[in-house]
Short mmCIF file of C-alpha atoms in Angstrom, two decimals:
data_model
loop_
_atom_site.label_atom_id
_atom_site.label_comp_id
_atom_site.label_asym_id
_atom_site.label_seq_id
_atom_site.Cartn_x
_atom_site.Cartn_y
_atom_site.Cartn_z
CA UNK F 1 0.00 0.00 0.00
CA UNK F 2 1.44 3.34 -0.98
CA UNK F 3 0.52 6.70 0.51
CA UNK F 4 -1.36 9.07 -1.78
CA UNK F 5 -1.20 12.09 0.50
CA UNK F 6 0.47 14.47 -1.94
CA UNK F 7 0.10 17.77 -0.08
CA UNK F 8 2.78 17.33 2.55
CA UNK F 9 5.30 15.44 0.41
CA UNK F 10 7.89 16.33 -2.17
CA UNK F 11 8.92 14.44 -5.28
CA UNK F 12 11.84 12.08 -4.86
CA UNK F 13 14.72 13.83 -6.69
CA UNK F 14 16.68 10.60 -7.11
CA UNK F 15 13.64 8.95 -8.80
CA UNK F 16 13.18 11.97 -11.11
CA UNK F 17 16.88 11.95 -12.14
CA UNK F 18 16.86 8.20 -12.82
CA UNK F 19 13.73 8.50 -14.96
CA UNK F 20 15.22 11.47 -16.86
CA UNK F 21 18.29 9.37 -17.72
CA UNK F 22 15.95 6.79 -19.26
CA UNK F 23 14.22 9.50 -21.40
CA UNK F 24 10.94 8.96 -19.54
CA UNK F 25 8.40 11.79 -19.89
CA UNK F 26 8.04 12.86 -16.22
CA UNK F 27 5.06 15.11 -17.00
CA UNK F 28 3.10 12.10 -18.24
CA UNK F 29 3.69 10.39 -14.88
CA UNK F 30 2.75 13.58 -12.98
CA UNK F 31 -0.58 13.66 -14.81
CA UNK F 32 -1.18 9.92 -14.57
CA UNK F 33 0.09 8.82 -11.14
CA UNK F 34 2.04 11.58 -9.41
CA UNK F 35 2.01 9.66 -6.11
CA UNK F 36 4.62 7.27 -7.52
CA UNK F 37 7.15 10.12 -7.67
CA UNK F 38 6.62 10.91 -3.96
CA UNK F 39 7.68 7.51 -2.63
CA UNK F 40 10.91 7.31 -0.61
CA UNK F 41 11.98 4.06 -2.22
CA UNK F 42 11.99 3.31 -5.95
CA UNK F 43 13.92 0.82 -8.11
CA UNK F 44 14.12 2.73 -11.40
CA UNK F 45 17.56 1.55 -12.55
CA UNK F 46 16.97 -2.04 -11.45
CA UNK F 47 13.56 -2.45 -13.12
CA UNK F 48 14.85 -0.81 -16.32
CA UNK F 49 17.80 -3.22 -16.19
CA UNK F 50 15.52 -6.28 -15.96
CA UNK F 51 13.44 -5.02 -18.92
CA UNK F 52 16.62 -4.41 -20.96
CA UNK F 53 17.88 -7.89 -20.09
CA UNK F 54 14.67 -9.22 -21.64
CA UNK F 55 15.42 -7.34 -24.85
CA UNK F 56 13.58 -4.02 -24.36
CA UNK F 57 15.24 -1.02 -26.06
CA UNK F 58 15.31 2.50 -24.57
CA UNK F 59 12.01 3.55 -26.18
CA UNK F 60 10.22 0.41 -24.97
CA UNK F 61 11.50 0.87 -21.39
CA UNK F 62 10.38 4.53 -21.38
CA UNK F 63 6.99 3.56 -22.82
CA UNK F 64 6.42 0.87 -20.15
CA UNK F 65 7.40 3.17 -17.27
CA UNK F 66 5.25 6.03 -18.58
CA UNK F 67 2.19 3.78 -18.87
CA UNK F 68 2.73 1.92 -15.59
CA UNK F 69 4.96 4.09 -13.36
CA UNK F 70 4.23 1.96 -10.26
CA UNK F 71 6.49 -0.68 -11.86
CA UNK F 72 9.46 1.15 -10.25
CA UNK F 73 8.02 0.56 -6.75
CA UNK F 74 8.36 -3.22 -7.07
CA UNK F 75 11.55 -4.88 -5.89
CA UNK F 76 13.77 -6.58 -8.50
CA UNK F 77 13.03 -9.90 -6.76
CA UNK F 78 9.26 -9.42 -7.26
CA UNK F 79 9.69 -8.49 -10.93
CA UNK F 80 12.03 -11.41 -11.59
CA UNK F 81 9.47 -13.75 -10.00
CA UNK F 82 6.78 -12.39 -12.37
CA UNK F 83 9.19 -12.80 -15.26
CA UNK F 84 9.74 -16.49 -14.41
CA UNK F 85 6.00 -16.94 -13.97
CA UNK F 86 5.02 -15.47 -17.33
CA UNK F 87 7.79 -17.48 -18.99
CA UNK F 88 5.76 -20.60 -18.13
CA UNK F 89 3.36 -19.61 -20.93
CA UNK F 90 5.46 -17.39 -23.23
CA UNK F 91 7.43 -18.85 -26.13
CA UNK F 92 10.42 -16.57 -25.51
CA UNK F 93 11.48 -13.27 -23.91
CA UNK F 94 10.78 -11.38 -27.13
CA UNK F 95 7.09 -12.30 -26.83
CA UNK F 96 7.18 -11.55 -23.10
CA UNK F 97 8.55 -8.02 -23.52
CA UNK F 98 5.97 -7.34 -26.24
CA UNK F 99 3.20 -8.37 -23.80
CA UNK F 100 4.65 -6.25 -20.97
CA UNK F 101 4.68 -3.23 -23.28
CA UNK F 102 1.03 -3.81 -24.25
CA UNK F 103 -0.25 -4.81 -20.79
CA UNK F 104 2.15 -3.43 -18.16
CA UNK F 105 -0.47 -3.23 -15.38
CA UNK F 106 -1.25 -6.95 -15.68
CA UNK F 107 2.43 -7.88 -15.52
CA UNK F 108 3.33 -5.58 -12.61
CA UNK F 109 0.50 -6.78 -10.34
CA UNK F 110 2.73 -8.87 -8.11
CA UNK F 111 0.60 -9.06 -4.94
CA UNK F 112 -1.10 -12.31 -6.01
CA UNK F 113 2.02 -14.08 -7.25
CA UNK F 114 1.32 -17.43 -5.53
CA UNK F 115 -2.31 -17.52 -6.71
CA UNK F 116 -1.22 -16.56 -10.24
CA UNK F 117 1.30 -19.40 -10.36
CA UNK F 118 -1.11 -22.02 -8.96
CA UNK F 119 -3.81 -20.94 -11.45
CA UNK F 120 -1.45 -21.00 -14.46
CA UNK F 121 -0.42 -24.57 -13.58
CA UNK F 122 -4.09 -25.54 -13.03
CA UNK F 123 -5.16 -24.11 -16.42
CA UNK F 124 -2.29 -25.94 -18.16
CA UNK F 125 -3.32 -29.16 -16.43
CA UNK F 126 -6.92 -28.55 -17.52
CA UNK F 127 -5.73 -28.51 -21.14
CA UNK F 128 -5.91 -24.80 -21.96
CA UNK F 129 -3.30 -23.82 -24.55
CA UNK F 130 -0.61 -21.34 -23.49
CA UNK F 131 -1.80 -18.68 -25.96
CA UNK F 132 -5.26 -18.78 -24.30
CA UNK F 133 -3.69 -18.51 -20.82
CA UNK F 134 -1.69 -15.48 -22.07
CA UNK F 135 -4.95 -13.92 -23.27
CA UNK F 136 -6.42 -14.48 -19.80
CA UNK F 137 -3.35 -12.98 -18.08
CA UNK F 138 -3.59 -9.83 -20.17
CA UNK F 139 -7.34 -9.31 -20.62
CA UNK F 140 -8.83 -11.01 -17.53
CA UNK F 141 -6.04 -10.86 -14.91
CA UNK F 142 -8.53 -10.83 -12.00
CA UNK F 143 -9.30 -14.54 -12.48
CA UNK F 144 -5.71 -15.29 -11.41
CA UNK F 145 -6.17 -13.41 -8.12
CA UNK F 146 -8.69 -16.05 -6.98
CA UNK F 147 -7.25 -18.87 -4.87
CA UNK F 148 -6.88 -21.85 -7.20
CA UNK F 149 -9.43 -23.85 -5.11
CA UNK F 150 -12.16 -21.33 -5.99
CA UNK F 151 -11.46 -21.71 -9.73
CA UNK F 152 -11.32 -25.50 -9.37
CA UNK F 153 -14.71 -25.53 -7.59
CA UNK F 154 -16.24 -23.40 -10.31
CA UNK F 155 -14.95 -25.74 -13.03
CA UNK F 156 -16.31 -28.74 -11.10
CA UNK F 157 -19.72 -27.03 -10.79
CA UNK F 158 -19.78 -26.42 -14.56
CA UNK F 159 -18.77 -30.03 -15.27
CA UNK F 160 -21.43 -31.40 -12.89
CA UNK F 161 -24.14 -29.26 -14.51
CA UNK F 162 -23.00 -30.19 -18.02
CA UNK F 163 -23.34 -33.89 -17.23
CA UNK F 164 -26.67 -33.47 -15.40
CA UNK F 165 -28.05 -31.68 -18.49
CA UNK F 166 -27.24 -34.71 -20.60
CA UNK F 167 -23.82 -33.69 -21.88
CA UNK F 168 -21.44 -36.60 -22.51
CA UNK F 169 -18.21 -37.37 -20.69
CA UNK F 170 -16.43 -37.51 -24.03
CA UNK F 171 -17.40 -33.94 -24.97
CA UNK F 172 -17.20 -32.37 -21.52
CA UNK F 173 -13.55 -31.30 -21.66
CA UNK F 174 -13.96 -29.65 -25.09
CA UNK F 175 -17.13 -27.89 -23.88
CA UNK F 176 -15.44 -26.53 -20.72
CA UNK F 177 -12.33 -25.35 -22.59
CA UNK F 178 -14.44 -23.64 -25.25
CA UNK F 179 -16.64 -21.96 -22.65
CA UNK F 180 -13.61 -20.74 -20.69
CA UNK F 181 -11.78 -19.42 -23.74
CA UNK F 182 -14.93 -17.52 -24.81
CA UNK F 183 -15.64 -16.06 -21.39
CA UNK F 184 -13.03 -16.53 -18.62
CA UNK F 185 -15.03 -14.21 -16.33
CA UNK F 186 -17.34 -17.16 -15.62
CA UNK F 187 -14.79 -18.01 -12.92
CA UNK F 188 -15.65 -14.83 -11.01
CA UNK F 189 -19.27 -15.92 -10.50
CA UNK F 190 -20.67 -17.70 -7.48
CA UNK F 191 -21.66 -21.33 -8.03
CA UNK F 192 -25.11 -20.55 -6.54
CA UNK F 193 -25.74 -18.12 -9.46
CA UNK F 194 -25.06 -20.91 -11.94
CA UNK F 195 -27.54 -23.15 -10.13
CA UNK F 196 -30.25 -20.47 -9.91
CA UNK F 197 -30.00 -19.51 -13.59
CA UNK F 198 -30.15 -23.10 -14.83
CA UNK F 199 -33.15 -23.81 -12.59
CA UNK F 200 -34.88 -20.69 -13.96
CA UNK F 201 -34.54 -21.99 -17.54
CA UNK F 202 -35.78 -25.44 -16.56
CA UNK F 203 -38.81 -23.93 -14.78
CA UNK F 204 -39.57 -22.09 -18.03
CA UNK F 205 -39.88 -25.42 -19.86
CA UNK F 206 -36.52 -25.42 -21.63
CA UNK F 207 -35.44 -29.04 -22.00
CA UNK F 208 -31.99 -30.08 -20.76
CA UNK F 209 -30.78 -30.22 -24.35
CA UNK F 210 -32.10 -26.69 -25.01
CA UNK F 211 -30.45 -25.36 -21.82
CA UNK F 212 -27.11 -26.79 -23.02
CA UNK F 213 -27.71 -25.16 -26.40
CA UNK F 214 -28.29 -21.79 -24.71
CA UNK F 215 -25.18 -22.15 -22.55
CA UNK F 216 -23.06 -22.66 -25.65
CA UNK F 217 -24.75 -19.91 -27.66
CA UNK F 218 -24.47 -17.38 -24.85
CA UNK F 219 -20.80 -18.28 -24.28
CA UNK F 220 -21.39 -18.63 -20.56
CA UNK F 221 -22.67 -15.05 -20.23
CA UNK F 222 -25.89 -16.56 -18.92
CA UNK F 223 -24.13 -16.99 -15.58
CA UNK F 224 -23.71 -13.23 -15.34
CA UNK F 225 -27.48 -12.71 -15.54
CA UNK F 226 -30.10 -12.88 -12.81
CA UNK F 227 -33.34 -14.86 -12.94
CA UNK F 228 -35.28 -11.60 -12.30
CA UNK F 229 -33.61 -9.88 -15.27
CA UNK F 230 -34.23 -12.85 -17.57
CA UNK F 231 -37.87 -13.01 -16.45
CA UNK F 232 -38.40 -9.31 -17.27
CA UNK F 233 -36.75 -9.63 -20.70
CA UNK F 234 -38.83 -12.69 -21.60
CA UNK F 235 -42.06 -11.03 -20.48
CA UNK F 236 -41.21 -7.95 -22.56
CA UNK F 237 -40.60 -10.08 -25.68
CA UNK F 238 -43.79 -12.05 -25.09
CA UNK F 239 -45.85 -8.83 -25.00
CA UNK F 240 -44.11 -7.28 -28.01
CA UNK F 241 -44.41 -10.35 -30.24
CA UNK F 242 -47.82 -11.38 -28.83
CA UNK F 243 -46.82 -15.03 -28.68
CA UNK F 244 -47.48 -18.10 -26.56
CA UNK F 245 -44.94 -19.48 -24.06
CA UNK F 246 -43.92 -22.17 -26.55
CA UNK F 247 -43.44 -19.64 -29.36
CA UNK F 248 -41.43 -17.41 -27.02
CA UNK F 249 -39.17 -20.34 -26.15
CA UNK F 250 -38.47 -20.92 -29.87
CA UNK F 251 -37.69 -17.23 -30.34
CA UNK F 252 -35.23 -17.30 -27.41
CA UNK F 253 -33.51 -20.41 -28.81
CA UNK F 254 -33.24 -18.66 -32.17
CA UNK F 255 -32.04 -15.41 -30.59
CA UNK F 256 -30.62 -15.77 -27.02
CA UNK F 257 -30.18 -11.98 -26.97
CA UNK F 258 -33.88 -11.85 -25.97
CA UNK F 259 -32.79 -13.44 -22.70
CA UNK F 260 -29.45 -11.69 -22.34
CA UNK F 261 -30.29 -8.03 -22.98
CA UNK F 262 -32.17 -5.95 -20.42
CA UNK F 263 -35.60 -4.49 -21.19
CA UNK F 264 -34.27 -0.90 -21.80
CA UNK F 265 -31.75 -2.22 -24.36
CA UNK F 266 -34.37 -4.34 -26.16
CA UNK F 267 -36.80 -1.39 -26.11
CA UNK F 268 -34.25 0.97 -27.65
CA UNK F 269 -33.28 -1.48 -30.40
CA UNK F 270 -36.89 -2.30 -31.20
CA UNK F 271 -37.73 1.40 -31.42
CA UNK F 272 -34.80 1.97 -33.78
CA UNK F 273 -36.02 -0.78 -36.12
CA UNK F 274 -39.63 0.46 -36.10
CA UNK F 275 -38.43 4.00 -36.94
CA UNK F 276 -36.80 2.57 -40.06
CA UNK F 277 -40.21 1.27 -41.17
CA UNK F 278 -39.52 -2.36 -40.21
CA UNK F 279 -42.56 -4.24 -38.89
CA UNK F 280 -42.91 -6.34 -35.71
CA UNK F 281 -43.76 -9.32 -37.97
CA UNK F 282 -40.39 -8.94 -39.78
CA UNK F 283 -38.52 -8.72 -36.45
CA UNK F 284 -40.36 -11.78 -35.14
CA UNK F 285 -39.31 -13.66 -38.30
CA UNK F 286 -35.64 -12.65 -37.83
CA UNK F 287 -35.22 -11.77 -34.10
CA UNK F 288 -31.38 -11.98 -34.38
CA UNK F 289 -31.50 -8.43 -35.74
CA UNK F 290 -31.99 -7.33 -32.09
CA UNK F 291 -28.40 -8.40 -31.42
CA UNK F 292 -27.26 -5.35 -33.40
CA UNK F 293 -27.04 -1.82 -32.01
CA UNK F 294 -29.31 0.85 -33.49
CA UNK F 295 -26.27 2.60 -35.06
CA UNK F 296 -25.16 -0.59 -36.85
CA UNK F 297 -28.72 -1.21 -38.12
CA UNK F 298 -28.99 2.36 -39.46
CA UNK F 299 -25.61 2.12 -41.18
CA UNK F 300 -26.48 -1.20 -42.84
CA UNK F 301 -29.94 -0.04 -43.98
CA UNK F 302 -28.35 3.09 -45.51
CA UNK F 303 -25.81 0.99 -47.43
CA UNK F 304 -28.46 -1.42 -48.71
CA UNK F 305 -30.85 1.43 -49.66
CA UNK F 306 -28.10 2.98 -51.80
CA UNK F 307 -28.22 -0.26 -53.86
CA UNK F 308 -31.98 0.09 -54.21
CA UNK F 309 -32.69 -2.72 -51.73
CA UNK F 310 -35.95 -2.05 -49.86
CA UNK F 311 -35.64 -3.45 -46.36
CA UNK F 312 -39.34 -2.80 -45.57
CA UNK F 313 -40.56 -5.24 -48.15
CA UNK F 314 -37.71 -7.76 -47.99
CA UNK F 315 -36.31 -10.06 -45.36
CA UNK F 316 -34.09 -8.80 -42.52
CA UNK F 317 -31.59 -11.62 -43.13
CA UNK F 318 -29.41 -9.26 -45.17
CA UNK F 319 -28.99 -7.01 -42.10
CA UNK F 320 -27.91 -9.85 -39.85
CA UNK F 321 -24.63 -11.25 -38.66
CA UNK F 322 -21.13 -9.98 -37.96
CA UNK F 323 -19.46 -7.21 -39.93
CA UNK F 324 -17.89 -9.86 -42.17
CA UNK F 325 -21.25 -11.63 -42.76
CA UNK F 326 -22.85 -8.33 -43.72
CA UNK F 327 -20.05 -7.40 -46.13
CA UNK F 328 -20.44 -10.79 -47.88
CA UNK F 329 -24.23 -10.32 -48.23
CA UNK F 330 -23.78 -6.74 -49.36
CA UNK F 331 -21.25 -7.85 -51.99
CA UNK F 332 -23.70 -10.45 -53.35
CA UNK F 333 -26.53 -7.90 -53.65
CA UNK F 334 -24.15 -5.40 -55.27
CA UNK F 335 -22.82 -7.84 -57.88
CA UNK F 336 -26.37 -8.97 -58.68
CA UNK F 337 -27.35 -5.35 -59.33
CA UNK F 338 -24.27 -4.59 -61.44
CA UNK F 339 -24.39 -7.77 -63.52
CA UNK F 340 -25.63 -6.87 -67.08
CA UNK F 341 -28.62 -8.82 -68.36
CA UNK F 342 -27.34 -11.03 -71.16
CA UNK F 343 -29.68 -12.12 -73.94
CA UNK F 344 -28.11 -15.09 -75.80
CA UNK F 345 -30.29 -14.64 -78.91
CA UNK F 346 -29.87 -10.87 -79.32
CA UNK F 347 -27.98 -9.90 -82.50
CA UNK F 348 -24.42 -8.70 -82.00
CA UNK F 349 -23.74 -5.26 -83.53
CA UNK F 350 -20.29 -5.02 -85.06
CA UNK F 351 -19.11 -1.73 -86.46
CA UNK F 352 -17.67 -1.72 -89.98
#
């Protein structure tokens, strides 16, 4: 814990001089985290030395220290321990230094070193590839702060539920690894939440097979929802589409976003579509269009309209999908429009 009482303290001149020698922009640090410069003890030269040993040039070292100045408050022993830890999953030091430059805060969080190490070894044992573990370390570092037992319990809960829903032993490992790689934050949930949400779906007449389907489609995000929120979203959709419980269930299976998004989000997206002249019947036919933000929908409609494609009278399928899916559809419509109509029996005019 470092003091942040800046009024009564002065900047550490030795720290400032050492940073200057490394061409670090001191003003950036003053704006970002001035408290670092007020600490009595800092290891500027030592930390820079470790980074250089790993292959970082002067610019890279300066960049790392400007972005994460608290790096200089860690002892060389702590940083070397992190270095050894991250080397368990990195191919070489060149890759490691590149990661430290991109994600310095993740690397220089040394307080949970033992938990981080135990979790890395557990994930490797589980069968996660090193490049996935690296992605976790950089984009979801908080899952490594958990004691390894907590993460193990969560994995066991997921495995138990997968099997009780009719999943097979043979596919379980692949399912768990896929789910984790899509959404590592599952591990931050409480196992009671998982239980409650699965029970909610079963009470709403989703078969075990359908629940498994939803878990895979929602990439585990279902565990970050609450049964109350899901209930509200489903009720909203039922009223909008004027459908029976069975029809609603089919719509949810087709478009899990109806379960995942809150009522205000669904309301806003629905409103945006209706403003464009799209009917409720069209949306009910292709509910996946509600997965798109209003801005994306407007942009896509504008592009299609420029080709003379009337979205009000056609299907919404052409609006759907990822950016790549849309570009492919758009390209097909465009080439269809540009293709000249060829009449094989028309006479060919040749100039003399």
